[in-house]
Tab-separated table of C-alpha atoms in Angstrom:
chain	number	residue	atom	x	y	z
A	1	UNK	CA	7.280	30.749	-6.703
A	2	UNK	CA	9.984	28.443	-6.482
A	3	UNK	CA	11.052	26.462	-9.490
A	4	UNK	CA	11.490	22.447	-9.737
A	5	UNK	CA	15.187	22.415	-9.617
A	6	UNK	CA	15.248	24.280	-6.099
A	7	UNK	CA	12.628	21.604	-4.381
A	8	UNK	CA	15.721	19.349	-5.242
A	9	UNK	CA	17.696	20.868	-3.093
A	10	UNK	CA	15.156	21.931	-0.046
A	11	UNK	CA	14.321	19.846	2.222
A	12	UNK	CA	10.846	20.374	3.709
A	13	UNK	CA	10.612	19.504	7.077
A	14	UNK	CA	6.107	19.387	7.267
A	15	UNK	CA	4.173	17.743	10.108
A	16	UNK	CA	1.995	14.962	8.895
A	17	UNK	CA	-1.745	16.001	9.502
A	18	UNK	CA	-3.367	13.199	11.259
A	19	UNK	CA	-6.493	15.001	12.117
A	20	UNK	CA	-9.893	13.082	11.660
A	21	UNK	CA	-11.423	16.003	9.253
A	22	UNK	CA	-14.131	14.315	8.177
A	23	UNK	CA	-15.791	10.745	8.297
A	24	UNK	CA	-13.232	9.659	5.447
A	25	UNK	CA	-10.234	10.410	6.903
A	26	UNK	CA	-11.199	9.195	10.549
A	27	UNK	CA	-12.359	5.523	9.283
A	28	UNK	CA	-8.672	5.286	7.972
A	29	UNK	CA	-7.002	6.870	10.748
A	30	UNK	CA	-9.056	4.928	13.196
A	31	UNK	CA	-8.298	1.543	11.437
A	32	UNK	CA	-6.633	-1.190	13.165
A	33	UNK	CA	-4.196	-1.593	9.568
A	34	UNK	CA	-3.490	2.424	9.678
A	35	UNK	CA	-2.898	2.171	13.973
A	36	UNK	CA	-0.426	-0.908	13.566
A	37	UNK	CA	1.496	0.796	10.465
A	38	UNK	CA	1.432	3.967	12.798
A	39	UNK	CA	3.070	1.978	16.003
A	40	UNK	CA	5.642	-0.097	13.823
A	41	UNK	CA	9.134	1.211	14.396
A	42	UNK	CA	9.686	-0.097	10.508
A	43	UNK	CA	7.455	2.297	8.900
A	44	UNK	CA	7.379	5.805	8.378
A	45	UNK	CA	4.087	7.399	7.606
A	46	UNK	CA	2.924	10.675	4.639
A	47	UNK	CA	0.931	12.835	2.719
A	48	UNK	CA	2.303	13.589	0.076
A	49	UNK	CA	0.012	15.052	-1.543
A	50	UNK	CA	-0.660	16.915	0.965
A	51	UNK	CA	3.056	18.342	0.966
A	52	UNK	CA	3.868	18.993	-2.526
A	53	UNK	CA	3.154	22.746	-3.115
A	54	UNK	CA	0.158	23.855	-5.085
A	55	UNK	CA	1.775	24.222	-8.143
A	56	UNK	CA	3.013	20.985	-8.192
A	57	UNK	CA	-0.700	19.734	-7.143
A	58	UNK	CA	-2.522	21.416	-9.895
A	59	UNK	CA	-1.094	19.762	-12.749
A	60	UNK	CA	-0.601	15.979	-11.267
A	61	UNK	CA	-3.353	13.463	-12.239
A	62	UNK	CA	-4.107	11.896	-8.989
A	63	UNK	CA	-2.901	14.770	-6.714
A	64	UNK	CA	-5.306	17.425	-9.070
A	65	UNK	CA	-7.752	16.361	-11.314
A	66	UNK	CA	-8.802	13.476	-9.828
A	67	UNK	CA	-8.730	14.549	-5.985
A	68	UNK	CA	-11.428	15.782	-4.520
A	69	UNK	CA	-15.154	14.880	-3.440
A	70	UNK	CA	-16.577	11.746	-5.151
A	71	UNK	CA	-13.242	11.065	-6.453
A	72	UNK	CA	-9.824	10.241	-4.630
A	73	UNK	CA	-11.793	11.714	-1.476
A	74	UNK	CA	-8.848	12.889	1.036
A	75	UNK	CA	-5.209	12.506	-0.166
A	76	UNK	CA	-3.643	8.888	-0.188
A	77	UNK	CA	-1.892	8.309	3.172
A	78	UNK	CA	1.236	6.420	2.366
A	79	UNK	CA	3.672	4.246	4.406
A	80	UNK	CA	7.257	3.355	3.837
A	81	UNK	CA	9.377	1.020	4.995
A	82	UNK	CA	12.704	2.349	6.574
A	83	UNK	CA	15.792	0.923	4.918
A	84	UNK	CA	13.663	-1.353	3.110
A	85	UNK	CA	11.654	-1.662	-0.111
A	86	UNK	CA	7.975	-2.011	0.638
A	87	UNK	CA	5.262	0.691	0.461
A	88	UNK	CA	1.638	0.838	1.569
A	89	UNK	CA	-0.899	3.077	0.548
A	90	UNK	CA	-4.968	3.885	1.913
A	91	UNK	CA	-7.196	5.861	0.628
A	92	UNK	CA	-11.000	6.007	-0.426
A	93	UNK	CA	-12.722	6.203	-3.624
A	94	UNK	CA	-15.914	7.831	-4.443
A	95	UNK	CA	-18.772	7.625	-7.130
A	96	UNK	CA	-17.096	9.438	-9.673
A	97	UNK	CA	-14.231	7.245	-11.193
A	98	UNK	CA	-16.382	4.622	-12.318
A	99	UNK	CA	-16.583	2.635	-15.632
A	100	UNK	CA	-19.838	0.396	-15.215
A	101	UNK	CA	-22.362	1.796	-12.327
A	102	UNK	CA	-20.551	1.583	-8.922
A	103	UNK	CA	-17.619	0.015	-10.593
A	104	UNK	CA	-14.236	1.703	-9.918
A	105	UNK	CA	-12.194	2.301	-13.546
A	106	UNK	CA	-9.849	-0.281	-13.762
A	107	UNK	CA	-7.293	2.128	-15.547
A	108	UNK	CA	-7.878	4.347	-12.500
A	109	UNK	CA	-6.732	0.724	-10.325
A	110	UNK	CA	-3.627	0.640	-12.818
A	111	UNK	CA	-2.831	4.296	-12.342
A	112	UNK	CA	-2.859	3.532	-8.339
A	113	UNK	CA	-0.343	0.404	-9.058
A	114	UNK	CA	1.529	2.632	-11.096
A	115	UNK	CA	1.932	5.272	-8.589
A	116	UNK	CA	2.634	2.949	-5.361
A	117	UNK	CA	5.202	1.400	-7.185
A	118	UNK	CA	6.888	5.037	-8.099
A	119	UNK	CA	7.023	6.301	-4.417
A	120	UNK	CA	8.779	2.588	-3.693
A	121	UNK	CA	11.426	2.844	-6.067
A	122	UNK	CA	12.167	6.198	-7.078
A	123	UNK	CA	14.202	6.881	-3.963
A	124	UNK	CA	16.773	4.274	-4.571
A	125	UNK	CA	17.446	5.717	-7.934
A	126	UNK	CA	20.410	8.027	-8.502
A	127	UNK	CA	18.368	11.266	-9.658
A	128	UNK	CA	15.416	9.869	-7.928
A	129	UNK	CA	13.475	9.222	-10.597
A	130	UNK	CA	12.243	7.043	-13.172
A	131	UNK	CA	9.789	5.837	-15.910
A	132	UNK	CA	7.640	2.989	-16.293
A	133	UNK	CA	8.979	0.446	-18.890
A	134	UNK	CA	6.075	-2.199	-18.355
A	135	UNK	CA	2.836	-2.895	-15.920
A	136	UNK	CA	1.257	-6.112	-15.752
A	137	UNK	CA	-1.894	-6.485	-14.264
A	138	UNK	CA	-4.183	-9.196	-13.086
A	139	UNK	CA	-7.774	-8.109	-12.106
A	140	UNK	CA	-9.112	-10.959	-9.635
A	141	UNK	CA	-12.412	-8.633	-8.538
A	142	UNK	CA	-14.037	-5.292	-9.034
A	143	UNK	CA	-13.326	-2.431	-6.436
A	144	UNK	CA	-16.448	-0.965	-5.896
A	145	UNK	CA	-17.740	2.691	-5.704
A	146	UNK	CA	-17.365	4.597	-2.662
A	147	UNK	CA	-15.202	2.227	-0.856
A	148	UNK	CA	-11.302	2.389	0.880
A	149	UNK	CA	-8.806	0.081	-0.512
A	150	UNK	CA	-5.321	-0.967	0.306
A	151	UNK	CA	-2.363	-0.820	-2.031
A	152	UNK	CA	0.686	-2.735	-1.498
A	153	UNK	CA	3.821	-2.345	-2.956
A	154	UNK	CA	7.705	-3.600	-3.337
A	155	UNK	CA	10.676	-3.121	-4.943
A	156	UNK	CA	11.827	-6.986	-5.607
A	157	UNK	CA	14.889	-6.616	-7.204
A	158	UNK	CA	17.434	-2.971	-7.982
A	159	UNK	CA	20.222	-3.651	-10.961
A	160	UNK	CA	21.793	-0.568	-12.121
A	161	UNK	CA	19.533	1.785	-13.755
A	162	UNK	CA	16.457	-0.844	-13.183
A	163	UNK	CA	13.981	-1.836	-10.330
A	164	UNK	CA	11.410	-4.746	-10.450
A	165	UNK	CA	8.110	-4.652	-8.653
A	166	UNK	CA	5.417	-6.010	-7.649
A	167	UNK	CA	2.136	-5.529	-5.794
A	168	UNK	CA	-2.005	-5.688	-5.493
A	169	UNK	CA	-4.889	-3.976	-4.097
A	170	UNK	CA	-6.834	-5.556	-1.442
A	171	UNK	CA	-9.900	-3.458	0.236
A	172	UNK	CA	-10.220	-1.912	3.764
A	173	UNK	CA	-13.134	-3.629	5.366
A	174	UNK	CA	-13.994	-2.383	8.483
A	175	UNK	CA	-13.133	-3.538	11.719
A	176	UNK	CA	-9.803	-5.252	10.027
A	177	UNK	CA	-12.450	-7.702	8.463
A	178	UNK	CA	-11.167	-9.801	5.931
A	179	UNK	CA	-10.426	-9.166	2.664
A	180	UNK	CA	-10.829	-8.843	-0.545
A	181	UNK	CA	-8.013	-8.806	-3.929
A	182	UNK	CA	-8.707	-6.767	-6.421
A	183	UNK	CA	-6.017	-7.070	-8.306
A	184	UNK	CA	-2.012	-7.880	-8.697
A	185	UNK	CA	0.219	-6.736	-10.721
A	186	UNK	CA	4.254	-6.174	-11.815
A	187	UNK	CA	6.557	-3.727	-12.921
A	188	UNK	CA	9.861	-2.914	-14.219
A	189	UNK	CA	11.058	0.860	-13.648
A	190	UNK	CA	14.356	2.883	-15.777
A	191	UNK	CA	15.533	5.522	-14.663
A	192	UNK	CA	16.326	7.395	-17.872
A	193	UNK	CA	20.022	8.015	-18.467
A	194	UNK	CA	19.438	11.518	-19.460
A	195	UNK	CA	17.343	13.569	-18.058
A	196	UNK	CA	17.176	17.250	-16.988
A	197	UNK	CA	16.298	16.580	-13.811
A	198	UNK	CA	14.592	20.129	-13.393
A	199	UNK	CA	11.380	18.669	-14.916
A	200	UNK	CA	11.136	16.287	-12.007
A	201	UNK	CA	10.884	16.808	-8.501
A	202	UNK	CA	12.461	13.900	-6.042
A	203	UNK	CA	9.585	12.455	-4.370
A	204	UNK	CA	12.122	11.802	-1.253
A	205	UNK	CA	11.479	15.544	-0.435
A	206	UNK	CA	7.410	15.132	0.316
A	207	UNK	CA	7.298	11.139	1.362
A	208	UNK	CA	8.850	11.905	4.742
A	209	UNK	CA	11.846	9.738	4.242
């Protein structure tokens, strides 16, 4: 098994599945938002979740124990900008990350903020990684059960060892139909100024960048 401190140094060099494996996956692959991020020259498309090795999988929150049916339902599919700061993420929730009936957790919504805004900024720092000094969030409307939503992302402003952020969550309506904020929040990112950077793994190496 290889250890942490190699995937630093490998490169993995993994085709991005864009199969339609099930009704999930082709609703966001067949989307008008997912076909124009797919056909702009700006943005580079992953899975990461999808390329991280199992071991790595197993243990992460949204990537383990919360992946799966009724949960995150197929693995986020993520877009970066080239050269630039902005992310976008898709994916679908199920019935089983709720708070009230058919209400999505908001902590789940502020985990998904949390980790949008890591796969923006983590690349531009020196060890390629960081920690999350503060999230604010504002909750405008509830994301419902068994729905896709849309996660945008930014990296504002870089100053030495800190990045500012900010972003919301909108959901996919069908047919590119208008719509709806969930929520919008900001962030402000360190990356620590010691840290054994075995325990991490630079998230360069499975976003496709």
């Amino acid at each position: 098994m290889p250890s942490l401190s190699n995937l630093l140094h490998v490169r993995q060099h993994l085709h991005v599945p864009r199969t339609t494996t099930n009704s999930f996956d082709k609703f966001i692959c067949t989307h008008p938002i997912t076909q124009n991020l797919r056909t702009n020259p700006r943005f580079t498309e992953s899975r990461p979740h999808l390329r991280a090795p199992e071991f790595l999988r197993a243990p992460s929150l949204l990537g383990g124990s919360l992946a799966g049916s009724e949960k995150i339902t197929v693995p986020p599919y993520i877009f970066h900008e080239k050269d630039g700061a902005r992310c976008v993420m898709i994916l679908h929730l199920g019935s089983h990350v709720c708070s009230h009936p058919s209400v999505v957790h908001g902590g789940l919504l502020a985990t998904l903020l949390d980790e949008s805004f890591a796969w923006c900024c983590f690349p531009y720092f020196a060890k390629k990684v960081g920690v999350t000094a503060s999230l604010n969030i504002n909750y405008r409307a509830p994301a419902l059960a068994n729905s896709y939503i849309l996660l945008h992302a930014e990296l504002v402003k870089l100053e030495g060892r800190k990045a500012w952020l900010e972003g919301r969550i909108e959901t996919l309506e069908a047919g590119g139909a208008d719509t709806t904020l969930i929520a919008e929040a900001d962030a402000l990112f360190v990356e620590p100024k010691q840290v054994d950077v075995s325990v991490f793994f630079d998230v360069s190496e499975f976003a496709g960048r």
